[in-house]
Coordinates of C-alpha atoms in Angstrom, one line a residue:
Chain A
M1 CA -16.7 -14.5 4.4
I2 CA -16.7 -11.5 2.7
G3 CA -18.4 -10.3 -0.5
G4 CA -17.8 -7.0 -2.4
A5 CA -20.9 -6.1 -4.5
Q6 CA -19.6 -4.2 -7.9
L7 CA -22.2 -1.4 -9.0
G8 CA -22.5 -1.2 -12.5
A9 CA -22.9 2.5 -13.9
I10 CA -25.7 4.7 -12.2
Q11 CA -27.4 6.9 -15.0
K12 CA -27.6 10.5 -13.9
H13 CA -31.9 10.1 -13.9
D14 CA -31.9 6.9 -12.3
S15 CA -33.5 7.2 -8.7
R16 CA -32.3 6.1 -5.1
E17 CA -35.0 3.7 -4.9
S18 CA -34.2 2.0 -8.6
V19 CA -30.2 1.6 -6.9
V20 CA -31.3 0.1 -4.1
A21 CA -33.3 -2.8 -5.2
R22 CA -30.1 -3.1 -7.4
M23 CA -28.0 -3.9 -3.6
L24 CA -30.4 -5.7 -2.7
A25 CA -30.6 -8.3 -5.4
L26 CA -26.4 -8.2 -4.5
L27 CA -27.2 -8.8 -0.9
E28 CA -29.1 -11.3 -2.1
Q29 CA -26.3 -13.2 -3.7
A30 CA -23.9 -12.1 -0.5
K31 CA -26.3 -14.1 1.4
D32 CA -26.7 -17.3 -0.5
R33 CA -23.1 -17.5 -0.6
G34 CA -22.7 -16.8 3.2
C35 CA -21.5 -13.3 3.4
E36 CA -21.6 -12.3 7.0
L37 CA -19.8 -8.1 5.6
V38 CA -20.8 -6.5 2.5
V39 CA -18.9 -3.5 1.1
F40 CA -20.3 -1.5 -1.5
P41 CA -18.9 1.5 -3.9
E42 CA -18.5 5.3 -2.9
L43 CA -20.9 7.3 -3.8
A44 CA -23.4 4.2 -4.1
L45 CA -27.1 5.5 -4.7
T46 CA -26.3 7.8 -7.1
T47 CA -24.6 8.9 -10.7
F48 CA -21.1 10.2 -9.6
F49 CA -22.3 13.5 -9.8
P50 CA -19.1 15.6 -9.3
R51 CA -18.1 15.0 -12.7
W52 CA -21.4 17.6 -13.5
Y53 CA -20.4 21.4 -13.1
M54 CA -23.2 23.0 -10.7
E55 CA -23.7 26.6 -9.2
D56 CA -26.6 25.7 -7.8
Q57 CA -26.1 24.5 -3.8
A58 CA -30.3 23.3 -4.2
E59 CA -29.5 21.3 -7.9
V60 CA -25.8 19.8 -5.6
D61 CA -28.1 18.5 -2.1
V62 CA -30.4 17.1 -4.7
W63 CA -27.5 13.8 -4.4
F64 CA -26.7 14.6 -0.5
E65 CA -28.5 12.7 2.3
Q66 CA -29.1 14.3 5.4
E67 CA -29.6 11.6 7.3
M68 CA -28.9 7.5 7.3
P69 CA -30.7 5.6 7.0
N70 CA -33.6 7.5 5.3
A71 CA -36.4 6.0 3.9
A72 CA -35.2 4.9 0.3
T73 CA -31.9 3.2 2.5
Q74 CA -34.0 1.6 5.1
P75 CA -34.4 -1.9 3.1
L76 CA -30.6 -2.2 3.2
F77 CA -31.0 -1.5 6.8
D78 CA -33.6 -4.1 7.7
F79 CA -31.7 -7.0 5.6
A80 CA -28.6 -6.7 7.2
R81 CA -30.4 -7.2 10.8
T82 CA -33.2 -9.8 9.2
H83 CA -30.0 -11.6 7.4
R84 CA -27.0 -10.7 10.0
I85 CA -25.0 -9.4 7.1
A86 CA -23.1 -6.9 8.1
I87 CA -22.6 -3.5 5.1
S88 CA -20.5 -0.5 4.4
F89 CA -21.6 1.4 1.8
G90 CA -20.4 5.4 0.7
Y91 CA -23.2 7.9 0.0
A92 CA -23.3 11.9 0.0
E93 CA -23.4 13.8 3.5
R94 CA -24.8 16.7 4.5
T95 CA -25.3 17.2 7.6
P96 CA -27.8 19.0 10.1
E97 CA -25.3 22.1 9.9
G98 CA -25.0 22.3 6.5
R99 CA -21.6 20.9 5.8
Y100 CA -20.8 18.3 3.4
F101 CA -18.5 15.1 3.2
N102 CA -17.9 12.3 0.6
T103 CA -18.9 9.4 3.9
S104 CA -19.2 5.6 4.1
I105 CA -20.9 3.7 7.3
L106 CA -20.2 0.4 8.7
T107 CA -22.9 -1.5 9.9
D108 CA -22.7 -4.4 12.3
R109 CA -24.7 -8.1 11.7
T110 CA -27.9 -5.9 13.6
G111 CA -27.9 -3.2 10.6
T112 CA -26.6 -1.0 13.5
I113 CA -24.2 1.9 12.4
V114 CA -21.4 1.0 15.0
G115 CA -18.9 3.5 12.3
K116 CA -18.4 6.4 9.8
Y117 CA -15.5 7.8 7.3
R118 CA -15.3 10.9 5.9
K119 CA -13.2 10.6 2.7
V120 CA -9.7 12.6 4.2
H121 CA -7.8 12.9 0.3
L122 CA -10.3 15.0 -1.5
P123 CA -9.1 14.3 -5.9
G124 CA -9.7 16.9 -8.2
H125 CA -10.9 20.7 -7.9
A126 CA -12.9 23.5 -7.4
E127 CA -13.8 25.2 -10.4
F128 CA -14.8 25.0 -13.4
D129 CA -11.7 23.8 -15.8
P130 CA -11.6 23.7 -19.3
E131 CA -8.4 22.2 -19.7
R132 CA -9.9 19.0 -18.7
D133 CA -11.6 16.4 -20.8
F134 CA -13.7 16.5 -17.8
Q135 CA -14.3 17.8 -14.7
H136 CA -13.4 16.1 -11.4
L137 CA -15.0 18.6 -8.9
E138 CA -15.0 16.4 -5.1
K139 CA -12.9 19.8 -4.0
R140 CA -15.9 22.1 -4.8
Y141 CA -19.1 19.7 -3.5
F142 CA -17.1 18.1 -0.3
E143 CA -15.0 19.4 2.4
P144 CA -12.4 16.8 3.7
G145 CA -13.5 14.1 6.4
D146 CA -13.0 15.9 9.6
L147 CA -13.2 12.3 11.5
G148 CA -9.1 10.7 10.8
F149 CA -8.9 7.3 9.7
P150 CA -10.7 5.3 12.5
T151 CA -11.4 1.9 13.1
W152 CA -13.3 -0.6 15.3
E153 CA -13.7 -3.6 16.7
N154 CA -16.6 -5.0 14.2
E155 CA -18.0 -8.7 14.2
G156 CA -14.9 -9.5 15.4
A157 CA -11.6 -8.1 13.2
V158 CA -10.2 -4.6 14.0
M159 CA -12.2 -3.2 11.0
G160 CA -11.3 0.9 9.3
M161 CA -12.8 2.8 5.9
C162 CA -11.6 5.1 3.4
I163 CA -13.0 6.1 -0.1
C164 CA -11.3 6.1 -3.6
N165 CA -8.5 8.5 -4.2
D166 CA -7.6 7.6 0.1
R167 CA -6.1 4.5 -1.8
R168 CA -3.4 6.3 -3.7
W169 CA -2.2 7.3 0.2
P170 CA -0.2 5.6 2.5
E171 CA -0.3 7.2 5.0
T172 CA -4.2 6.1 4.5
Y173 CA -3.6 2.6 5.5
R174 CA -0.4 3.2 7.8
V175 CA -2.7 5.7 10.1
M176 CA -5.1 2.2 10.2
G177 CA -1.8 -0.2 10.5
L178 CA -1.0 1.4 13.7
Q179 CA -4.2 1.0 15.4
G180 CA -3.8 -2.4 14.3
V181 CA -6.7 -2.6 11.5
E182 CA -7.6 -6.6 9.8
L183 CA -9.9 -5.6 7.4
V184 CA -10.1 -2.1 5.2
T185 CA -12.8 -1.4 3.3
L186 CA -13.2 0.9 -0.1
G187 CA -15.0 2.0 -2.6
Y188 CA -14.2 3.9 -5.7
N189 CA -15.5 5.8 -8.2
T190 CA -12.7 5.9 -11.2
P191 CA -12.8 7.7 -14.5
S192 CA -11.7 5.2 -16.7
V193 CA -9.4 7.8 -18.7
N194 CA -6.9 11.1 -17.0
A195 CA -9.0 13.7 -17.5
Q196 CA -6.1 15.6 -17.4
N197 CA -3.6 13.1 -19.9
R198 CA -6.0 11.4 -22.6
G199 CA -2.7 8.6 -22.8
E200 CA -3.5 7.3 -19.6
G201 CA -6.1 4.8 -20.4
E202 CA -8.2 2.3 -18.2
A203 CA -5.3 -0.7 -18.3
H204 CA -2.5 1.7 -16.4
R205 CA -5.4 3.3 -14.5
L206 CA -6.1 -0.5 -13.1
F207 CA -2.1 -1.3 -12.4
H208 CA -2.1 1.7 -10.5
S209 CA -5.5 1.1 -8.3
Q210 CA -4.2 -2.7 -7.4
L211 CA -0.9 -1.5 -7.0
V212 CA -1.7 0.8 -4.5
M213 CA -3.9 -1.4 -3.0
Q214 CA -1.7 -4.5 -2.3
A215 CA 1.4 -2.6 -1.2
G216 CA -1.3 -1.2 1.3
A217 CA -2.5 -4.7 2.5
Y218 CA 0.8 -5.7 2.3
Q219 CA 2.6 -3.4 3.8
N220 CA 0.7 -2.7 7.2
A221 CA -1.0 -6.2 6.8
T222 CA -4.1 -6.4 6.2
W223 CA -7.3 -7.4 4.2
V224 CA -7.6 -5.0 1.6
V225 CA -11.6 -5.4 -0.1
G226 CA -11.5 -2.2 -3.0
V227 CA -14.9 -2.3 -4.8
A228 CA -16.0 -0.3 -7.3
K229 CA -18.8 1.6 -9.3
A230 CA -18.2 0.5 -12.7
G231 CA -19.4 1.4 -16.5
V232 CA -20.9 4.5 -18.3
E233 CA -22.1 6.9 -16.4
D234 CA -24.3 9.3 -19.5
G235 CA -21.2 8.6 -21.3
F236 CA -18.7 9.0 -18.8
P237 CA -16.5 5.3 -18.8
L238 CA -15.7 4.1 -15.2
M239 CA -13.3 1.5 -14.4
G240 CA -14.2 -1.6 -12.4
G241 CA -11.4 -4.2 -11.2
S242 CA -12.9 -4.8 -7.6
V243 CA -11.0 -7.2 -5.5
I244 CA -10.5 -8.4 -2.2
I245 CA -6.1 -8.8 -1.4
D246 CA -5.2 -10.5 1.6
P247 CA -2.8 -9.2 3.6
N248 CA 0.1 -10.3 2.0
G249 CA -0.6 -8.8 -1.1
F250 CA -1.7 -11.0 -3.4
V251 CA -5.2 -10.8 -5.1
V252 CA -7.8 -13.3 -3.9
A253 CA -11.1 -12.0 -6.1
Q254 CA -11.6 -9.9 -8.6
A255 CA -14.5 -8.4 -10.4
D256 CA -14.8 -9.7 -14.2
T257 CA -17.6 -6.9 -15.4
Q258 CA -18.0 -3.4 -16.2
G259 CA -21.9 -4.7 -14.1
D260 CA -23.7 -5.3 -10.8
E261 CA -21.6 -8.2 -9.1
L262 CA -20.7 -10.2 -6.7
I263 CA -17.3 -11.0 -5.5
S264 CA -16.2 -12.5 -2.4
H265 CA -13.8 -14.6 -0.3
R266 CA -13.7 -16.2 3.4
C267 CA -11.2 -14.0 4.5
D268 CA -8.9 -15.2 7.5
M269 CA -8.0 -12.5 9.6
D270 CA -5.4 -15.1 11.4
L271 CA -3.5 -14.3 8.4
C272 CA -2.4 -11.0 9.5
T273 CA -0.8 -12.1 13.0
F274 CA 2.5 -13.5 10.9
G275 CA 3.5 -9.9 9.0
K276 CA 2.7 -7.9 12.1
T277 CA 4.2 -10.2 13.7
T278 CA 7.9 -10.5 12.1
I279 CA 8.6 -8.4 8.6
F280 CA 5.6 -5.6 10.1
D281 CA 6.1 -5.5 14.0
F282 CA 5.8 -1.8 13.8
K283 CA 7.2 -1.8 17.9
R284 CA 10.7 -3.3 16.7
H285 CA 11.1 -1.5 13.2
R286 CA 9.5 1.5 12.8
R287 CA 12.6 4.6 13.3
I288 CA 9.7 7.6 13.9
E289 CA 12.8 9.6 14.9
H290 CA 13.1 9.8 11.2
Y291 CA 10.1 11.0 9.5
G292 CA 9.1 14.0 10.9
I293 CA 8.4 15.9 7.7
I294 CA 5.5 13.5 7.1
T295 CA 3.3 15.0 9.6
R296 CA 5.2 18.4 9.8
Q297 CA 5.0 19.7 6.3
T298 CA 2.2 19.0 4.1
G299 CA 3.9 20.1 0.2
A300 CA 7.3 19.3 -1.0
E301 CA 10.6 21.6 -1.3
R302 CA 13.3 19.8 -2.7
P303 CA 16.8 20.2 -0.8
A304 CA 18.7 23.4 -0.2
Chain B
M1 CA 21.8 6.2 -19.1
I2 CA 21.6 5.3 -15.6
G3 CA 22.5 1.4 -14.4
G4 CA 21.7 -1.0 -12.0
A5 CA 25.2 -3.0 -11.1
Q6 CA 23.9 -6.5 -9.7
L7 CA 26.0 -8.4 -7.8
G8 CA 26.5 -12.0 -8.4
A9 CA 27.3 -14.0 -5.2
I10 CA 30.3 -13.2 -2.8
Q11 CA 31.8 -15.7 -0.1
K12 CA 33.0 -15.4 2.9
H13 CA 36.5 -16.4 1.1
D14 CA 36.6 -13.8 -1.0
S15 CA 38.3 -10.6 -1.0
R16 CA 37.1 -6.8 -1.4
E17 CA 40.1 -6.8 -4.5
S18 CA 38.0 -9.3 -6.3
V19 CA 35.0 -7.9 -5.7
V20 CA 36.1 -4.5 -6.9
A21 CA 37.3 -5.8 -10.1
R22 CA 34.4 -7.3 -11.2
M23 CA 32.6 -4.6 -10.6
L24 CA 34.8 -2.6 -12.2
A25 CA 33.8 -4.6 -14.9
L26 CA 30.3 -3.7 -15.2
L27 CA 31.9 0.2 -15.3
E28 CA 33.2 -0.9 -18.4
Q29 CA 29.8 -2.1 -19.4
A30 CA 28.1 0.5 -18.0
K31 CA 30.8 3.2 -19.6
D32 CA 30.3 1.2 -23.4
R33 CA 26.3 1.9 -22.5
G34 CA 26.9 5.6 -22.6
C35 CA 25.7 4.9 -18.0
E36 CA 26.2 8.4 -16.4
L37 CA 25.6 6.8 -12.7
V38 CA 25.7 3.2 -11.8
V39 CA 24.1 2.1 -8.5
F40 CA 25.7 -1.5 -7.3
P41 CA 24.1 -3.6 -4.2
E42 CA 24.2 -3.3 0.1
L43 CA 27.2 -4.5 1.2
A44 CA 28.5 -5.2 -2.3
L45 CA 31.9 -5.3 -1.0
T46 CA 32.0 -8.6 1.2
T47 CA 29.3 -11.4 1.5
F48 CA 26.0 -10.5 3.5
F49 CA 27.5 -11.1 6.4
P50 CA 24.8 -10.6 8.8
R51 CA 24.3 -14.1 8.4
W52 CA 27.1 -15.9 10.9
Y53 CA 26.9 -14.8 14.0
M54 CA 29.9 -13.7 16.1
E55 CA 30.9 -12.9 19.4
D56 CA 34.2 -12.5 18.9
Q57 CA 34.0 -7.8 17.3
A58 CA 37.8 -8.1 16.5
E59 CA 35.9 -11.3 14.2
V60 CA 33.2 -8.9 13.0
D61 CA 35.4 -5.9 12.5
V62 CA 36.7 -7.6 9.4
W63 CA 33.4 -6.8 7.6
F64 CA 33.5 -2.7 8.3
E65 CA 35.6 -0.4 5.8
Q66 CA 37.5 2.2 8.0
E67 CA 37.4 5.0 5.2
M68 CA 35.7 5.2 1.8
P69 CA 37.8 5.5 -0.6
N70 CA 40.1 3.2 0.9
A71 CA 42.6 1.1 -0.8
A72 CA 40.8 -1.5 -2.1
T73 CA 38.2 0.3 -3.2
Q74 CA 39.9 3.5 -5.3
P75 CA 39.9 2.0 -8.0
L76 CA 35.7 2.2 -8.3
F77 CA 36.5 6.3 -7.6
D78 CA 39.1 6.3 -10.0
F79 CA 37.2 4.7 -13.0
A80 CA 33.9 7.4 -11.8
R81 CA 36.8 10.1 -12.8
T82 CA 38.3 9.4 -15.5
H83 CA 34.8 8.0 -17.5
R84 CA 32.5 10.4 -15.8
I85 CA 30.4 8.4 -14.1
A86 CA 28.9 8.8 -10.7
I87 CA 28.9 5.9 -8.8
S88 CA 26.2 4.7 -5.4
F89 CA 27.6 1.6 -3.3
G90 CA 26.9 0.3 -0.4
Y91 CA 29.0 -1.0 2.3
A92 CA 29.5 -1.8 6.1
E93 CA 31.2 1.6 7.9
R94 CA 32.8 1.7 11.2
T95 CA 33.0 5.4 11.8
P96 CA 36.2 6.2 14.0
E97 CA 34.0 6.5 17.8
G98 CA 33.5 3.0 16.8
R99 CA 30.3 2.9 15.4
Y100 CA 28.6 1.0 12.9
F101 CA 26.3 1.4 9.9
N102 CA 25.4 -0.5 6.9
T103 CA 26.3 2.5 4.3
S104 CA 25.8 3.7 1.2
I105 CA 27.6 6.9 -0.7
L106 CA 26.6 8.5 -3.8
T107 CA 28.5 10.4 -5.9
D108 CA 28.8 12.8 -8.6
R109 CA 30.6 12.5 -12.0
T110 CA 33.6 13.9 -10.9
G111 CA 34.0 10.7 -7.8
T112 CA 33.7 12.9 -5.7
I113 CA 31.6 11.5 -3.0
V114 CA 28.5 14.2 -2.2
G115 CA 25.7 11.4 -0.2
K116 CA 25.6 9.3 2.4
Y117 CA 23.0 7.4 3.6
R118 CA 22.8 5.1 6.9
K119 CA 20.4 2.6 6.9
V120 CA 17.1 3.3 8.7
H121 CA 15.3 0.6 9.0
L122 CA 17.6 -2.8 10.4
P123 CA 15.6 -6.1 10.0
G124 CA 16.2 -8.9 11.8
H125 CA 17.6 -9.7 15.4
A126 CA 20.2 -8.6 17.5
E127 CA 20.8 -11.9 19.5
F128 CA 21.1 -16.0 18.0
D129 CA 17.8 -17.2 17.2
P130 CA 17.4 -21.1 16.9
E131 CA 13.8 -20.6 16.1
R132 CA 15.2 -19.4 12.4
D133 CA 16.1 -21.2 9.4
F134 CA 19.1 -19.3 9.1
Q135 CA 20.3 -15.7 11.2
H136 CA 19.4 -12.0 10.1
L137 CA 21.5 -10.4 12.5
E138 CA 21.7 -6.9 11.4
K139 CA 20.5 -5.4 14.9
R140 CA 23.1 -7.0 16.5
Y141 CA 26.1 -5.6 13.5
F142 CA 24.8 -2.0 13.0
E143 CA 22.9 0.2 15.0
P144 CA 20.3 2.1 13.1
G145 CA 21.0 5.2 11.0
D146 CA 21.1 8.4 12.2
L147 CA 21.1 10.8 9.1
G148 CA 17.9 9.9 8.1
F149 CA 16.7 10.4 4.2
P150 CA 18.9 13.2 3.2
T151 CA 18.3 14.1 -0.7
W152 CA 21.0 16.0 -3.5
E153 CA 20.7 17.5 -6.4
N154 CA 23.4 15.5 -7.7
E155 CA 24.0 16.0 -11.8
G156 CA 21.1 17.4 -12.4
A157 CA 18.2 15.2 -10.3
V158 CA 17.0 15.6 -6.8
M159 CA 18.7 12.0 -6.2
G160 CA 18.4 10.4 -2.2
M161 CA 18.9 7.0 -1.6
C162 CA 17.6 3.9 0.9
I163 CA 19.0 -0.1 1.2
C164 CA 16.6 -3.0 1.3
N165 CA 14.7 -3.1 4.0
D166 CA 13.7 0.3 3.8
R167 CA 12.2 -0.3 0.4
R168 CA 9.1 -1.9 2.0
W169 CA 8.3 1.1 4.3
P170 CA 6.8 3.6 2.2
E171 CA 7.8 6.5 5.4
T172 CA 10.9 5.7 3.4
Y173 CA 9.2 7.4 -0.4
R174 CA 7.4 9.9 1.5
V175 CA 9.8 11.7 3.2
M176 CA 12.0 11.6 -0.1
G177 CA 9.3 12.8 -1.7
L178 CA 8.9 15.6 0.3
Q179 CA 12.2 17.1 -0.6
G180 CA 10.9 16.1 -4.5
V181 CA 13.1 13.3 -5.0
E182 CA 12.9 12.3 -8.3
L183 CA 15.8 9.5 -8.5
V184 CA 15.9 6.9 -5.3
T185 CA 18.7 4.2 -5.5
L186 CA 19.2 1.2 -3.7
G187 CA 21.0 -1.4 -2.9
Y188 CA 19.6 -5.2 -1.4
N189 CA 20.2 -8.4 -0.1
T190 CA 17.6 -10.7 0.4
P191 CA 17.4 -14.1 0.7
S192 CA 15.3 -16.0 -1.3
V193 CA 13.4 -17.8 1.2
N194 CA 12.0 -16.6 4.5
A195 CA 13.9 -17.6 7.6
Q196 CA 10.3 -17.6 9.6
N197 CA 8.5 -19.0 6.8
R198 CA 10.2 -21.4 4.5
G199 CA 6.5 -21.7 2.1
E200 CA 7.4 -18.0 1.7
G201 CA 9.4 -18.7 -1.4
E202 CA 11.1 -16.6 -4.6
A203 CA 8.7 -15.8 -6.6
H204 CA 6.6 -14.8 -3.5
R205 CA 9.5 -12.0 -2.1
L206 CA 9.7 -11.1 -5.2
F207 CA 6.3 -10.1 -5.9
H208 CA 6.8 -8.3 -2.7
S209 CA 10.2 -6.7 -3.4
Q210 CA 9.1 -5.4 -6.9
L211 CA 5.2 -4.0 -5.3
V212 CA 6.5 -1.8 -3.3
M213 CA 9.3 0.5 -4.6
Q214 CA 6.7 0.3 -7.7
A215 CA 4.5 1.9 -5.0
G216 CA 7.1 3.6 -3.1
A217 CA 8.1 4.8 -7.5
Y218 CA 4.5 5.8 -8.2
Q219 CA 3.3 7.5 -4.8
N220 CA 6.3 10.0 -4.7
A221 CA 6.3 9.7 -8.7
T222 CA 10.2 8.9 -8.9
W223 CA 12.7 7.0 -10.8
V224 CA 13.5 3.8 -8.6
V225 CA 17.2 2.3 -8.8
G226 CA 16.7 -1.4 -7.4
V227 CA 19.9 -3.5 -7.4
A228 CA 20.3 -6.6 -6.0
K229 CA 23.0 -8.4 -4.6
A230 CA 21.6 -11.9 -6.0
G231 CA 23.2 -15.7 -5.7
V232 CA 24.5 -18.8 -3.5
E233 CA 26.3 -17.1 -0.8
D234 CA 28.2 -20.5 1.3
G235 CA 25.3 -22.3 0.5
F236 CA 22.2 -19.2 1.2
P237 CA 20.6 -18.5 -1.9
L238 CA 20.0 -14.6 -2.2
M239 CA 17.5 -13.3 -4.3
G240 CA 17.9 -11.0 -8.0
G241 CA 15.4 -9.6 -9.7
S242 CA 17.4 -6.1 -10.3
V243 CA 15.1 -3.5 -11.4
I244 CA 14.9 0.5 -13.1
I245 CA 11.0 1.3 -11.6
D246 CA 9.5 4.9 -14.3
P247 CA 7.7 7.9 -12.1
N248 CA 4.1 5.7 -13.0
G249 CA 5.6 2.9 -11.4
F250 CA 6.1 0.6 -14.3
V251 CA 9.3 -1.5 -14.8
V252 CA 11.3 -0.2 -17.5
A253 CA 14.0 -2.7 -16.9
Q254 CA 14.9 -5.5 -15.3
A255 CA 17.9 -8.4 -13.9
D256 CA 17.6 -12.0 -15.6
T257 CA 19.7 -13.6 -14.4
Q258 CA 21.8 -14.6 -10.8
G259 CA 25.1 -13.5 -11.3
D260 CA 27.1 -10.1 -12.3
E261 CA 24.4 -8.0 -14.7
L262 CA 24.0 -5.0 -15.7
I263 CA 20.6 -3.6 -16.2
S264 CA 20.5 0.3 -17.6
H265 CA 17.7 3.0 -18.4
R266 CA 17.6 6.3 -20.4
C267 CA 15.5 7.8 -17.4
D268 CA 14.0 10.9 -17.9
M269 CA 13.5 12.7 -15.0
D270 CA 10.7 15.3 -16.5
L271 CA 9.0 12.4 -16.7
C272 CA 8.4 13.1 -12.7
T273 CA 6.2 16.6 -13.3
F274 CA 2.8 15.1 -14.3
G275 CA 2.1 13.1 -11.2
K276 CA 4.2 15.4 -8.6
T277 CA 1.9 17.8 -10.4
T278 CA -1.2 16.3 -10.5
I279 CA -2.5 14.1 -8.4
F280 CA 0.5 13.5 -6.3
D281 CA 0.8 17.3 -5.8
F282 CA 0.9 16.9 -1.8
K283 CA 0.8 20.4 -1.3
R284 CA -3.1 20.8 -2.3
H285 CA -4.0 16.8 -1.6
R286 CA -1.7 15.7 1.5
R287 CA -4.0 16.3 5.0
I288 CA -1.1 16.1 7.5
E289 CA -3.7 17.1 10.4
H290 CA -4.9 13.6 10.1
Y291 CA -1.1 12.0 10.1
G292 CA 0.1 12.8 13.6
I293 CA -0.2 9.1 14.1
I294 CA 2.1 8.0 12.4
T295 CA 4.9 9.9 13.7
R296 CA 3.7 10.3 18.0
Q297 CA 3.5 6.7 18.2
T298 CA 6.1 3.4 17.2
G299 CA 4.2 0.1 17.4
A300 CA 0.2 -0.7 16.4
E301 CA -2.2 -0.3 19.1
R302 CA -5.8 -1.8 18.8
P303 CA -8.8 0.7 19.6
A304 CA -10.2 0.5 22.9

């Protein structure tokens, strides 16, 4: 059984400890349902701070973890070990060298970290943007991930991670798909309204979010567990819509609140086999001789 | 105005001339609606012959065109020129050198061919497969396309083509997206039942077909016009579901029959701009340093 543990809003003044207590309450539910893995959202420990413009690095640093586990999060790892539940969650990482990443980790069922991922596709912008209805400063506070999209054999499945905006990029899933991924975990913090287009509201954005995860799942014959931080954080609404998607691209579980909520599904990894050995048997069907531009060229260039 | 001209079933014994007459009837409707471009399906001139196992090359050759236009198809080009309607359709191509491709062409509004595409992602198999409920011998009768995914500035838009199974591969759209594509035309012949899994019926397969086209449109901020050959050909059902999809991934027109049917929509190319300059501004957001495996490796390999 796999769980997706959606978190409701985390206000700016909420402590790590108060959030961890909420995560533990969700893990209790997950234990009762027999979950073997529970996925929490991106930046699970704090509010979505990239909406705030800050110039003082000391003020920024407050939002980052310098080690994992640390005192505030140790109870999550202890729970994982005691109850044999693997966990995955996102947090803002400051390295010993002073580098900053939007990171997620994956443990096994002993609570040992077996995988780390650092967000590759940072959305938004680096400087204060007066044109936007609100800020989205991920390119200011983080550098792009330097680990690629690794996968791990963990608890009987090939698992990979990505974070939020990564899910909109087919390259994300394909890089993992080429490593035989069977379960992609991803957390997100997605504003309910487009900061650059007020007309693009929540229904529209939920559609996009689900569309890209369903396509990524189907096109790589993998399970996808997408988990939101939802609700209204200090006046700024984040969408919910946490989902578990099967290797055929169908939604099999979906959150229906904007608060703390556990969704779960018995995910059979054998369901990945049919797609991987027929229509998406990459070895037989992919034609890499025609894909060169994908890795050769970053931006779009119209034909001459 | 852009039209998608779905064709109903074409039986094995139907002549090219009888099909062209049906295509002209659809073009008449398109003229009345003010269409500037009309997209027909893959292998529009004949039945979907790869369902038939043939060993005699002379028998195979019957299904191929050795030149385009030719006597049977000239009336389509004449209509295009007279009424200033660009057209695109698929056919089986035999080159002067004796090479065989699953091909489509695109004309401008003078009926002049401005683009040719040869199907890259051939599904199915090359030898008779007794395990299947019916055959799908595209890998027997065609070689993979050798032209990549070119795009053309045509009639005020950047246009590209792909064919049928190509639509399931995100690489298809991305290679064109990196050339700034604004309109992707694609035709398909898709059996209503999976030959390797009878439980996968029409609703399931329509969902997949639409999912991949919607994702490709959204992720590249391009219009997609997907046009079926539908109906029951000599006892073998093909699904319909022809669609026009906007650059946000929303379906804006859809066929509701399995016969000859014209769908149309006033496609504003300016709707591509928002996506291409914000969330999918490739230049700012793509991270090609992490995509290498996509072009380096054809098949999937599990982590060590």
